[in-house]
CSV table of C-alpha atoms in Angstrom, one decimal:
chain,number,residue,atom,x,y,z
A,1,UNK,CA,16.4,11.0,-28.2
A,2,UNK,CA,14.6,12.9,-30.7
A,3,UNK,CA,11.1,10.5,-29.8
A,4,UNK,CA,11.8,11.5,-26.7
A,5,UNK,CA,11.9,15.6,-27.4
A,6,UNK,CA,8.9,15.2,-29.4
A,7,UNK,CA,7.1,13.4,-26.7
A,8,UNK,CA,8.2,16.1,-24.3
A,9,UNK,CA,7.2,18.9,-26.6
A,10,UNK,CA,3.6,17.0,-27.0
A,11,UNK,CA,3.8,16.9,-23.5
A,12,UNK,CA,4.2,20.5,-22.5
A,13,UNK,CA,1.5,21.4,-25.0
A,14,UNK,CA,-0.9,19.0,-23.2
A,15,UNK,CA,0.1,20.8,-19.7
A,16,UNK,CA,-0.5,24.1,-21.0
A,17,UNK,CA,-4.0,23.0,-22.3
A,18,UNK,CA,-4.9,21.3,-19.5
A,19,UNK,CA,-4.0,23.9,-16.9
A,20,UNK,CA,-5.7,26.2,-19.4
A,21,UNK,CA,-8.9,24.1,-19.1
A,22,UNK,CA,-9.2,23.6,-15.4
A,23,UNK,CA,-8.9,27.1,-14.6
A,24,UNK,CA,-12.0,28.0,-17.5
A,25,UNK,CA,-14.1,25.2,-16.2
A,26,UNK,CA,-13.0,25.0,-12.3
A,27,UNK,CA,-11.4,28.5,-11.1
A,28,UNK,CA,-11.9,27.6,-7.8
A,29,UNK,CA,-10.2,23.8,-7.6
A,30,UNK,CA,-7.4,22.9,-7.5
A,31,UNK,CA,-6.0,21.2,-10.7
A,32,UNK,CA,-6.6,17.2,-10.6
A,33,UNK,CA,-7.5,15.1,-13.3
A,34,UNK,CA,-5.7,15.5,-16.9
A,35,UNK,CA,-3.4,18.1,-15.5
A,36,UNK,CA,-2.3,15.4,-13.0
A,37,UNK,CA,-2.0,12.8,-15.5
A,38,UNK,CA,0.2,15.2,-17.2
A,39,UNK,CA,2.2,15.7,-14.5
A,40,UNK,CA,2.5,11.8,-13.8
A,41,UNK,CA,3.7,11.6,-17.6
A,42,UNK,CA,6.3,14.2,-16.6
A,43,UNK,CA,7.7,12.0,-13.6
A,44,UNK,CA,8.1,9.2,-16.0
A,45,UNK,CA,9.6,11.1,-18.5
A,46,UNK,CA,12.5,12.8,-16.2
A,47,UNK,CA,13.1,9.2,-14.3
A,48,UNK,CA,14.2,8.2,-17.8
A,49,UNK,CA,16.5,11.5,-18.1
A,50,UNK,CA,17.8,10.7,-14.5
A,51,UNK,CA,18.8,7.0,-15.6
A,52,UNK,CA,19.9,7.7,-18.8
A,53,UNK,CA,23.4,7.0,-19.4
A,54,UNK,CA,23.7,5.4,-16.0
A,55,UNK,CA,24.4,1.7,-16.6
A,56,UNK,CA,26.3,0.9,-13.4
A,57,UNK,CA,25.4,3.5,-10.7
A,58,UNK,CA,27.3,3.4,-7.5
A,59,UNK,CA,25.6,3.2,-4.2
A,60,UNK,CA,25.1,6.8,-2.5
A,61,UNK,CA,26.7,8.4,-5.7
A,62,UNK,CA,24.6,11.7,-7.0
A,63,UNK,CA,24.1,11.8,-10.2
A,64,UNK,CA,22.9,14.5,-12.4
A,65,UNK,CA,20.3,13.7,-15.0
A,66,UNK,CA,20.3,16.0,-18.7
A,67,UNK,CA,17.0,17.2,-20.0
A,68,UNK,CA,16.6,18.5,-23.5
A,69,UNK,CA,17.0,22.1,-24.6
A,70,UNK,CA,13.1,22.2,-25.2
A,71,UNK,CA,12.6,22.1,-21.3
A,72,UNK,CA,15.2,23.6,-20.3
A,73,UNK,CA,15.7,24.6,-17.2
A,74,UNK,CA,14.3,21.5,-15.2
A,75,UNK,CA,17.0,20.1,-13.3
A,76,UNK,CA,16.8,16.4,-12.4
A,77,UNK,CA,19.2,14.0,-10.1
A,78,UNK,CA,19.0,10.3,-9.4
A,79,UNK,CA,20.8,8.4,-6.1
A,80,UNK,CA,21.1,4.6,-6.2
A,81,UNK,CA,20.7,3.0,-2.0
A,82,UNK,CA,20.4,0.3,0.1
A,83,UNK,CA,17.0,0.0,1.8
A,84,UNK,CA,18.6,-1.0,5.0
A,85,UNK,CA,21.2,2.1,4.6
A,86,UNK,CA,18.5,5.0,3.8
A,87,UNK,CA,16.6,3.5,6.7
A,88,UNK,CA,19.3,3.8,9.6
A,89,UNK,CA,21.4,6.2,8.1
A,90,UNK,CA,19.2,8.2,6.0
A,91,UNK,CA,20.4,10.8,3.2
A,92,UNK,CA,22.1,14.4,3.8
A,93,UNK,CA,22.0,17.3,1.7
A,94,UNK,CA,20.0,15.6,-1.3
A,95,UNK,CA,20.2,18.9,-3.1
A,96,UNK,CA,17.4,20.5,-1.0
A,97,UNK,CA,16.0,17.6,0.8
A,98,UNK,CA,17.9,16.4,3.8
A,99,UNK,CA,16.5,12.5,4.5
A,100,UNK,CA,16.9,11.6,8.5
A,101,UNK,CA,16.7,8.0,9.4
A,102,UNK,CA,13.6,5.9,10.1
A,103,UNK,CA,12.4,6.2,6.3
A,104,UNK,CA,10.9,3.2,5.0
A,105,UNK,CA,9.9,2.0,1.2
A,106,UNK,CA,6.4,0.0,0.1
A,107,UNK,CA,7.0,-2.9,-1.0
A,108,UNK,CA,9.9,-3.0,-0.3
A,109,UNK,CA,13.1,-3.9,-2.1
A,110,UNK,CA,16.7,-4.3,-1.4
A,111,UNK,CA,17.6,-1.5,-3.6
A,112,UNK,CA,15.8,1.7,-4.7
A,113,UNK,CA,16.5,4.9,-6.4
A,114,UNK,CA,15.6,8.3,-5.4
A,115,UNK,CA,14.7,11.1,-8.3
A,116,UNK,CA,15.1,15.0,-7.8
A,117,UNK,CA,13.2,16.8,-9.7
A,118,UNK,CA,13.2,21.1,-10.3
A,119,UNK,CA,11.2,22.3,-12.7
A,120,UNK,CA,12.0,26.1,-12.0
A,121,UNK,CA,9.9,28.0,-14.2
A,122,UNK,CA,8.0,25.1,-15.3
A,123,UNK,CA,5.9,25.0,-11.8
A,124,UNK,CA,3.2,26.8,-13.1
A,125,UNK,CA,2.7,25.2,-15.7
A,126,UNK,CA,2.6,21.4,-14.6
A,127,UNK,CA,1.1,22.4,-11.4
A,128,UNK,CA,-2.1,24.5,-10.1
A,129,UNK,CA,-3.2,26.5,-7.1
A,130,UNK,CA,-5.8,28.6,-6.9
A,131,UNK,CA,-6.0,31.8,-5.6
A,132,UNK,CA,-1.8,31.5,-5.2
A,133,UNK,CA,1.1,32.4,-6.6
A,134,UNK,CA,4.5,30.4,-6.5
A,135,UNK,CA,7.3,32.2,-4.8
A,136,UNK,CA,9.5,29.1,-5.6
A,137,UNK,CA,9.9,26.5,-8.2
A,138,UNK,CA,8.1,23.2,-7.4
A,139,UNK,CA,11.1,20.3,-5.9
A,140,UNK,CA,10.1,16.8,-6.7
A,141,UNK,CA,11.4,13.6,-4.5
A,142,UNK,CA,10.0,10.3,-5.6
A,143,UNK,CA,11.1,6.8,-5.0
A,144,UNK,CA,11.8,4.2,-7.8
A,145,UNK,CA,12.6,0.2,-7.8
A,146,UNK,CA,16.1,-0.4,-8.5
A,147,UNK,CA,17.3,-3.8,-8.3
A,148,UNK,CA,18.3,-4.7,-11.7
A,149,UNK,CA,20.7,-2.5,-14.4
A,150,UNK,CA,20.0,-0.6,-16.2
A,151,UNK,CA,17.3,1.5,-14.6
A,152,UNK,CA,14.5,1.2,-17.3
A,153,UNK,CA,10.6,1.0,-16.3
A,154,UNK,CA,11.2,1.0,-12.7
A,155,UNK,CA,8.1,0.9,-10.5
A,156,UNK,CA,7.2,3.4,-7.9
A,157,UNK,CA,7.9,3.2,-4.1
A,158,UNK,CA,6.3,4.8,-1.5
A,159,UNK,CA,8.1,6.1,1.0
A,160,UNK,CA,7.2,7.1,4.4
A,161,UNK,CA,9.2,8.5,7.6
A,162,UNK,CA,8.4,7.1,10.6
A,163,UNK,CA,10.3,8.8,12.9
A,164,UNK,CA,11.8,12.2,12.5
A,165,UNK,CA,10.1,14.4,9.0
A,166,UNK,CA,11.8,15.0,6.0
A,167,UNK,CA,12.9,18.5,5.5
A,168,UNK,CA,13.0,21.3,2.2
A,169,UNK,CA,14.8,24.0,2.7
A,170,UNK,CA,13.6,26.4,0.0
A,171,UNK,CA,16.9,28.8,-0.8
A,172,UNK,CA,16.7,32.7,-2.1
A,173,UNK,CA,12.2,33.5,-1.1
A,174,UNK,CA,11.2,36.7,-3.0
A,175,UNK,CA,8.9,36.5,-0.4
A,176,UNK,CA,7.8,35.8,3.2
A,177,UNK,CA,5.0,37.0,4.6
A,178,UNK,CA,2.3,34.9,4.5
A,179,UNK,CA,4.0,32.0,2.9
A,180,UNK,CA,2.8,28.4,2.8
A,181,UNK,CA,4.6,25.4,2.1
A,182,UNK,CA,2.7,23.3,-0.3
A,183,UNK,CA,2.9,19.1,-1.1
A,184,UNK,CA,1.2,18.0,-3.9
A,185,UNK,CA,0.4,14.5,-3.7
A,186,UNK,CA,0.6,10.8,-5.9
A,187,UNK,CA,-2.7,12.2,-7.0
A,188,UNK,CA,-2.2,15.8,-7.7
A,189,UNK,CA,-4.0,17.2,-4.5
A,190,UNK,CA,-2.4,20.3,-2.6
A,191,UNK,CA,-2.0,20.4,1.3
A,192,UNK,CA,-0.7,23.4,2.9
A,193,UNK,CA,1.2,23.6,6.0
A,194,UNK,CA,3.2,26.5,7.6
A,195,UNK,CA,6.5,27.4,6.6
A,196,UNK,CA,9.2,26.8,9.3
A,197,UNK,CA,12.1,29.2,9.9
A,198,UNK,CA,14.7,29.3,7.8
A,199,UNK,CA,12.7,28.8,4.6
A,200,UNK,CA,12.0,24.9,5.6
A,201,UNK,CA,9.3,23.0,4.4
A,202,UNK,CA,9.1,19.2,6.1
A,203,UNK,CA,6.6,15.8,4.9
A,204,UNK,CA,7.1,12.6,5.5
A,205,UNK,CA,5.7,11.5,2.3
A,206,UNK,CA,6.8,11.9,-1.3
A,207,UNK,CA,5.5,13.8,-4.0
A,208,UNK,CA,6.1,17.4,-5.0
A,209,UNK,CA,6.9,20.4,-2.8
A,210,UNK,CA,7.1,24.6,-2.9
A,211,UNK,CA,6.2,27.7,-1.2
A,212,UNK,CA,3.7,29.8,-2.1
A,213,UNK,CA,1.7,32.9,-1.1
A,214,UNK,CA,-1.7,33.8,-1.4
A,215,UNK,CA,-2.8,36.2,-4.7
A,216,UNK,CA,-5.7,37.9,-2.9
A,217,UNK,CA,-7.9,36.6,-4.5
A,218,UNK,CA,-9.6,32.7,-4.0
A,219,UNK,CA,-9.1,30.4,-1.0
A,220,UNK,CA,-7.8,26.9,-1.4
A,221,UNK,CA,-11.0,24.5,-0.6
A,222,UNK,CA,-10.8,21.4,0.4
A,223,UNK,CA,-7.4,21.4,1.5
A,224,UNK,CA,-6.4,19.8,4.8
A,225,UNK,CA,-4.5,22.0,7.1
A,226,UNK,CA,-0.9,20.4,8.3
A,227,UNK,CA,-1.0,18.5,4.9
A,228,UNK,CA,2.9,17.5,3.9
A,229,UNK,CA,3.3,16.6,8.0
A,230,UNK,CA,-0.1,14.6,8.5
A,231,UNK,CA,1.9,11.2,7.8
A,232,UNK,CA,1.1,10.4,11.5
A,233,UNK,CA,-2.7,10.2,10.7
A,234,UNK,CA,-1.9,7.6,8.0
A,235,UNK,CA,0.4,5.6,10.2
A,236,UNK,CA,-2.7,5.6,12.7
A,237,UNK,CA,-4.8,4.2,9.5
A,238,UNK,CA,-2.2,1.3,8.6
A,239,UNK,CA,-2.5,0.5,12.5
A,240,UNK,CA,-6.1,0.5,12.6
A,241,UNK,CA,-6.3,-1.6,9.9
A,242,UNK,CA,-3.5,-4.2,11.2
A,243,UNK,CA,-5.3,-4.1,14.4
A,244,UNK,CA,-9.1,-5.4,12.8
A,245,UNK,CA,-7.1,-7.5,10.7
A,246,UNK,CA,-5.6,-9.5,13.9
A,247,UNK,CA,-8.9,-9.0,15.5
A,248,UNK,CA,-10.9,-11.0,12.7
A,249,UNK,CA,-8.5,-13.4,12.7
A,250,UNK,CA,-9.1,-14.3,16.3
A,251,UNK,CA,-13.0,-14.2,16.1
A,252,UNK,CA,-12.2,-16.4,12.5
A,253,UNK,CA,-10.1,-19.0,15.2
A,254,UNK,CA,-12.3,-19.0,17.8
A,255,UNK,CA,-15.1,-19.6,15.7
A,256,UNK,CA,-13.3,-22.7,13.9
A,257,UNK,CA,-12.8,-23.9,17.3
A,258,UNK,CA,-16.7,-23.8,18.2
A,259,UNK,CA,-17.6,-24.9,15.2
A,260,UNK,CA,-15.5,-27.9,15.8
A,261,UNK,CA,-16.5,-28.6,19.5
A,262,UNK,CA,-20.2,-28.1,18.5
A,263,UNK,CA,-19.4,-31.1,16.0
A,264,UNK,CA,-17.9,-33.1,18.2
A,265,UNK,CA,-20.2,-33.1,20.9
A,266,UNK,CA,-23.4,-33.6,18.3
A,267,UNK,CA,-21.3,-36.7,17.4
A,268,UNK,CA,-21.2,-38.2,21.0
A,269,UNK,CA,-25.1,-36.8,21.3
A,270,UNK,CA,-25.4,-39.3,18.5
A,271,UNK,CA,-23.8,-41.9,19.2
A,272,UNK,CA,-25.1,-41.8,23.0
A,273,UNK,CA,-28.9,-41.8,21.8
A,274,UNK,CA,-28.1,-44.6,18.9
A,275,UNK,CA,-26.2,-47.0,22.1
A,276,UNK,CA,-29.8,-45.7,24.0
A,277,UNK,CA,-31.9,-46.9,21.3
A,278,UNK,CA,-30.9,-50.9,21.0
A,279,UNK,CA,-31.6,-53.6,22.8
A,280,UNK,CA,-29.8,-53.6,26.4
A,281,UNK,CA,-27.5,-56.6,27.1
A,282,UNK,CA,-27.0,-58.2,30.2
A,283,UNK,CA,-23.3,-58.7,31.3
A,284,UNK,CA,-22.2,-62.0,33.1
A,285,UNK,CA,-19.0,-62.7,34.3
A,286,UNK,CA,-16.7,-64.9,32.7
A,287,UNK,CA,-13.4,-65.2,34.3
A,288,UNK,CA,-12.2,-61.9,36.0
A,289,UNK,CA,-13.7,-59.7,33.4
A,290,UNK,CA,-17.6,-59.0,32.6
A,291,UNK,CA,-19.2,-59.5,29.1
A,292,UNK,CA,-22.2,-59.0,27.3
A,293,UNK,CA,-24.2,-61.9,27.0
A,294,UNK,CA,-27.9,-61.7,25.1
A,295,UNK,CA,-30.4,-62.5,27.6
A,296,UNK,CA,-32.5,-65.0,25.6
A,297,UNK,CA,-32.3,-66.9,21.9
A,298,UNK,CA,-35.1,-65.3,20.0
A,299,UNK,CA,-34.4,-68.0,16.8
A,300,UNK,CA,-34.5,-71.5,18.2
A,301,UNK,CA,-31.9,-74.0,16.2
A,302,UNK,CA,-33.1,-76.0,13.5
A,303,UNK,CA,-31.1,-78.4,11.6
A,304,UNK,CA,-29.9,-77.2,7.7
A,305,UNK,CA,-31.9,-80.3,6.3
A,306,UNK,CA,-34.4,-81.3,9.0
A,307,UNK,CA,-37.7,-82.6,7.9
A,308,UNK,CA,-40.9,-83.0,9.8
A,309,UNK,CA,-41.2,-86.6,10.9
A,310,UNK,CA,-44.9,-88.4,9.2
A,311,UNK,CA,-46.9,-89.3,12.4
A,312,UNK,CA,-46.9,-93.2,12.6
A,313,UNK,CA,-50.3,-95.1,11.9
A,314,UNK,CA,-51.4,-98.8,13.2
A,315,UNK,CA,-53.2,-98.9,10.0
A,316,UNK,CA,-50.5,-98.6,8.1
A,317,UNK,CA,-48.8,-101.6,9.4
C-alpha cells in the first residue's frame, strides 16, 4: 500500500500541474489532454481501492472502497451484477445514481462491476471548466469487467441506456440559479445540459458528473448543448452504421451472384461458338434413335504392310 500512496501523491502533483498548465496556455478550453490522462490514471487507481479486499463479492452487494489519508476525502464504492439483471431490473439508489432498466454493457460479459466515485473537494482539481465554478463535487459511474476473482486489471465497459436515462440527484446545492449539469466524457470533454427539478442531473452514458454555475466570466466553447442526454444521437449512429453495413452486404451478394451468371453464360457463349466452329455431322438413323454419322472418309484404308505391286513386263518373261 505504501507504492500505492506514493503513486497517488505523484499523482495529485501531476493533476495540479496539469490543470495549472492548461489554464496558462488555454484559458478558454476546456481541460483535455494530460489533465485527462491524469484523470484516467485516477479511475484506475480508485477501481483498485474499490476492489481491494474484496475477494468474493456478492451479487447486488454495495461495497465501500478505502482511499488513503493523502486523498482523503474521495469516497469510492464498487457493486458486483449480472448483465441480464442490471438490464431488466436495473439498480436503485446507487448512492446518487438511480440505474432504470434497459441499460446495456459493450462487449458484453456475463458479469460486470460498477465503481462510484466522489472526489468532493478534489473536483477541481482533476477536472476543468472554464469560465465555471463547481457548486458540487464531481460523482463518477464507470463500468468494469468482472468475470473472474479477484477484481484486478479489469477492462472498461461501456454502458449505454436505451430506454429510460440514468438519473443524479445532486443533494445539499449552495446554489441554483443558473445551474448546469455537467458530464465529462471517456475523453475528458464537458457537455452541459439543464438541471432538472429536484437537483437531478440524467445521461445515459458513463463518465463523470456535477453541477456547476457560471463565474461571469468565459463561455464554454465547443460544448454541445443537451450533452449527458444526447445518447439518442449515438444510438442513431450505431443504427446508421448497422444499416450500410447490411446494405453493402446485399450489393456484395448480388454482385457475387452477377458475377457468377456473367461466367456462366460466357461459358455456354463458348462452348456454343466452339460446337459452331467444327465440322457439322449428318445424323442417320439407326434403330429408333438418330446418330451422328461423318458424311464422307477423308483417309481411304490402306493395309499396315501394303506394297506397290511392280507392273508386269512380256520382256521379262
Amino acid at each position: 500500500m505504501e507504492s500505492i500512496a506514493c503513486m497517488t501523491t505523484m499523482l495529485l502533483i501531476f493533476g495540479i500541474l496539469s490543470s495549472h498548465q492548461s489554464s496558462a496556455h488555454s484559458p478558454g478550453q476546456p481541460s483535455t489532454g494530460f489533465a485527462a490522462a491524469i484523470a484516467k490514471s485516477l479511475d484506475s487507481l480508485l477501481r483498485d481501492y474499490s476492489f481491494h479486499g474484496v475477494s468474493h463479492p456478492r451479487t447486488g452487494v454495495t461495497y465501500q472502497g478505502k482511499v488513503p489519508s493523502n486523498i482523503s476525502g474521495v469516497r469510492t464504492a464498487m457493486v458486483r451484477l449480472r448483465s441480464g439483471s442490471l438490464r431488466f431490473r436495473g439498480l436503485k439508489r446507487f448512492h446518487e445514481f438511480d440505474i432504470p432498466d434497459g441499460v446495456i454493457a459493450r462487449p458484453y460479459v456475463q458479469r460486470l462491476a460498477l465503481v462510484y466515485q466522489n472526489l468532493e473537494n478534489w473536483s477541481s482539481i482533476y477536472y476543468r471548466l472554464p469560465g465555471h465554478r463547481f457548486i458540487a463535487p464531481v460523482l463518477g459511474l464507470l463500468a468494469y469487467e468482472a468475470e473472474d476473482l479477484p477484481l484486478t486489471n479489469s477492462t472498461e465497459l461501456h454502458i449505454l441506456a436505451t430506454e429510460k436515462p440514468i438519473s443524479i440527484k445532486f443533494r445539499n446545492l449552495a446554489q441554483k440559479t443558473g445551474a448546469k449539469c455537467v458530464w465529462f466524457d471517456p475523453e475528458g470533454l464537458p457537455r452541459l445540459s439543464d438541471l432538472r427539478p429536484g437537483n437531478v442531473c440524467i445521461t445515459r452514458r458513463q463518465g463523470h458528473f456535477s453541477v456547476v454555475v457560471n463565474s461571469g466570466g468565459l463561455v464554454v466553447p465547443n460544448l454541445r448543448p443537451g450533452g449527458a442526454a444526447d445518447g439518442w444521437s449515438n444510438i442513431w449512429r450505431i443504427a446508421g452504421a448497422v444499416a450500410g453495413g447490411f446494405l453493402f452486404l446485399v450489393l456484395s451478394v448480388l454482385l457475387l451472384m452477377w458475377v457468377k451468371v456473367y461466367r456462366r453464360e460466357k461459358r455456354m457463349k463458348e462452348m456454343v461458338h466452339h460446337a459452331e466452329s467444327e465440322e457439322a455431322l449428318q445424323k442417320q438413323r439407326i434403330g429408333g434413335a438418330q446418330l451422328p454419322v461423318a458424311p464422307m472418309v477423308r483417309t481411304r484404308p490402306a493395309l499396315e504392310n501394303e506394297e506397290p505391286m511392280a507392273p508386269h513386263s512380256p520382256a521379262s518373261e
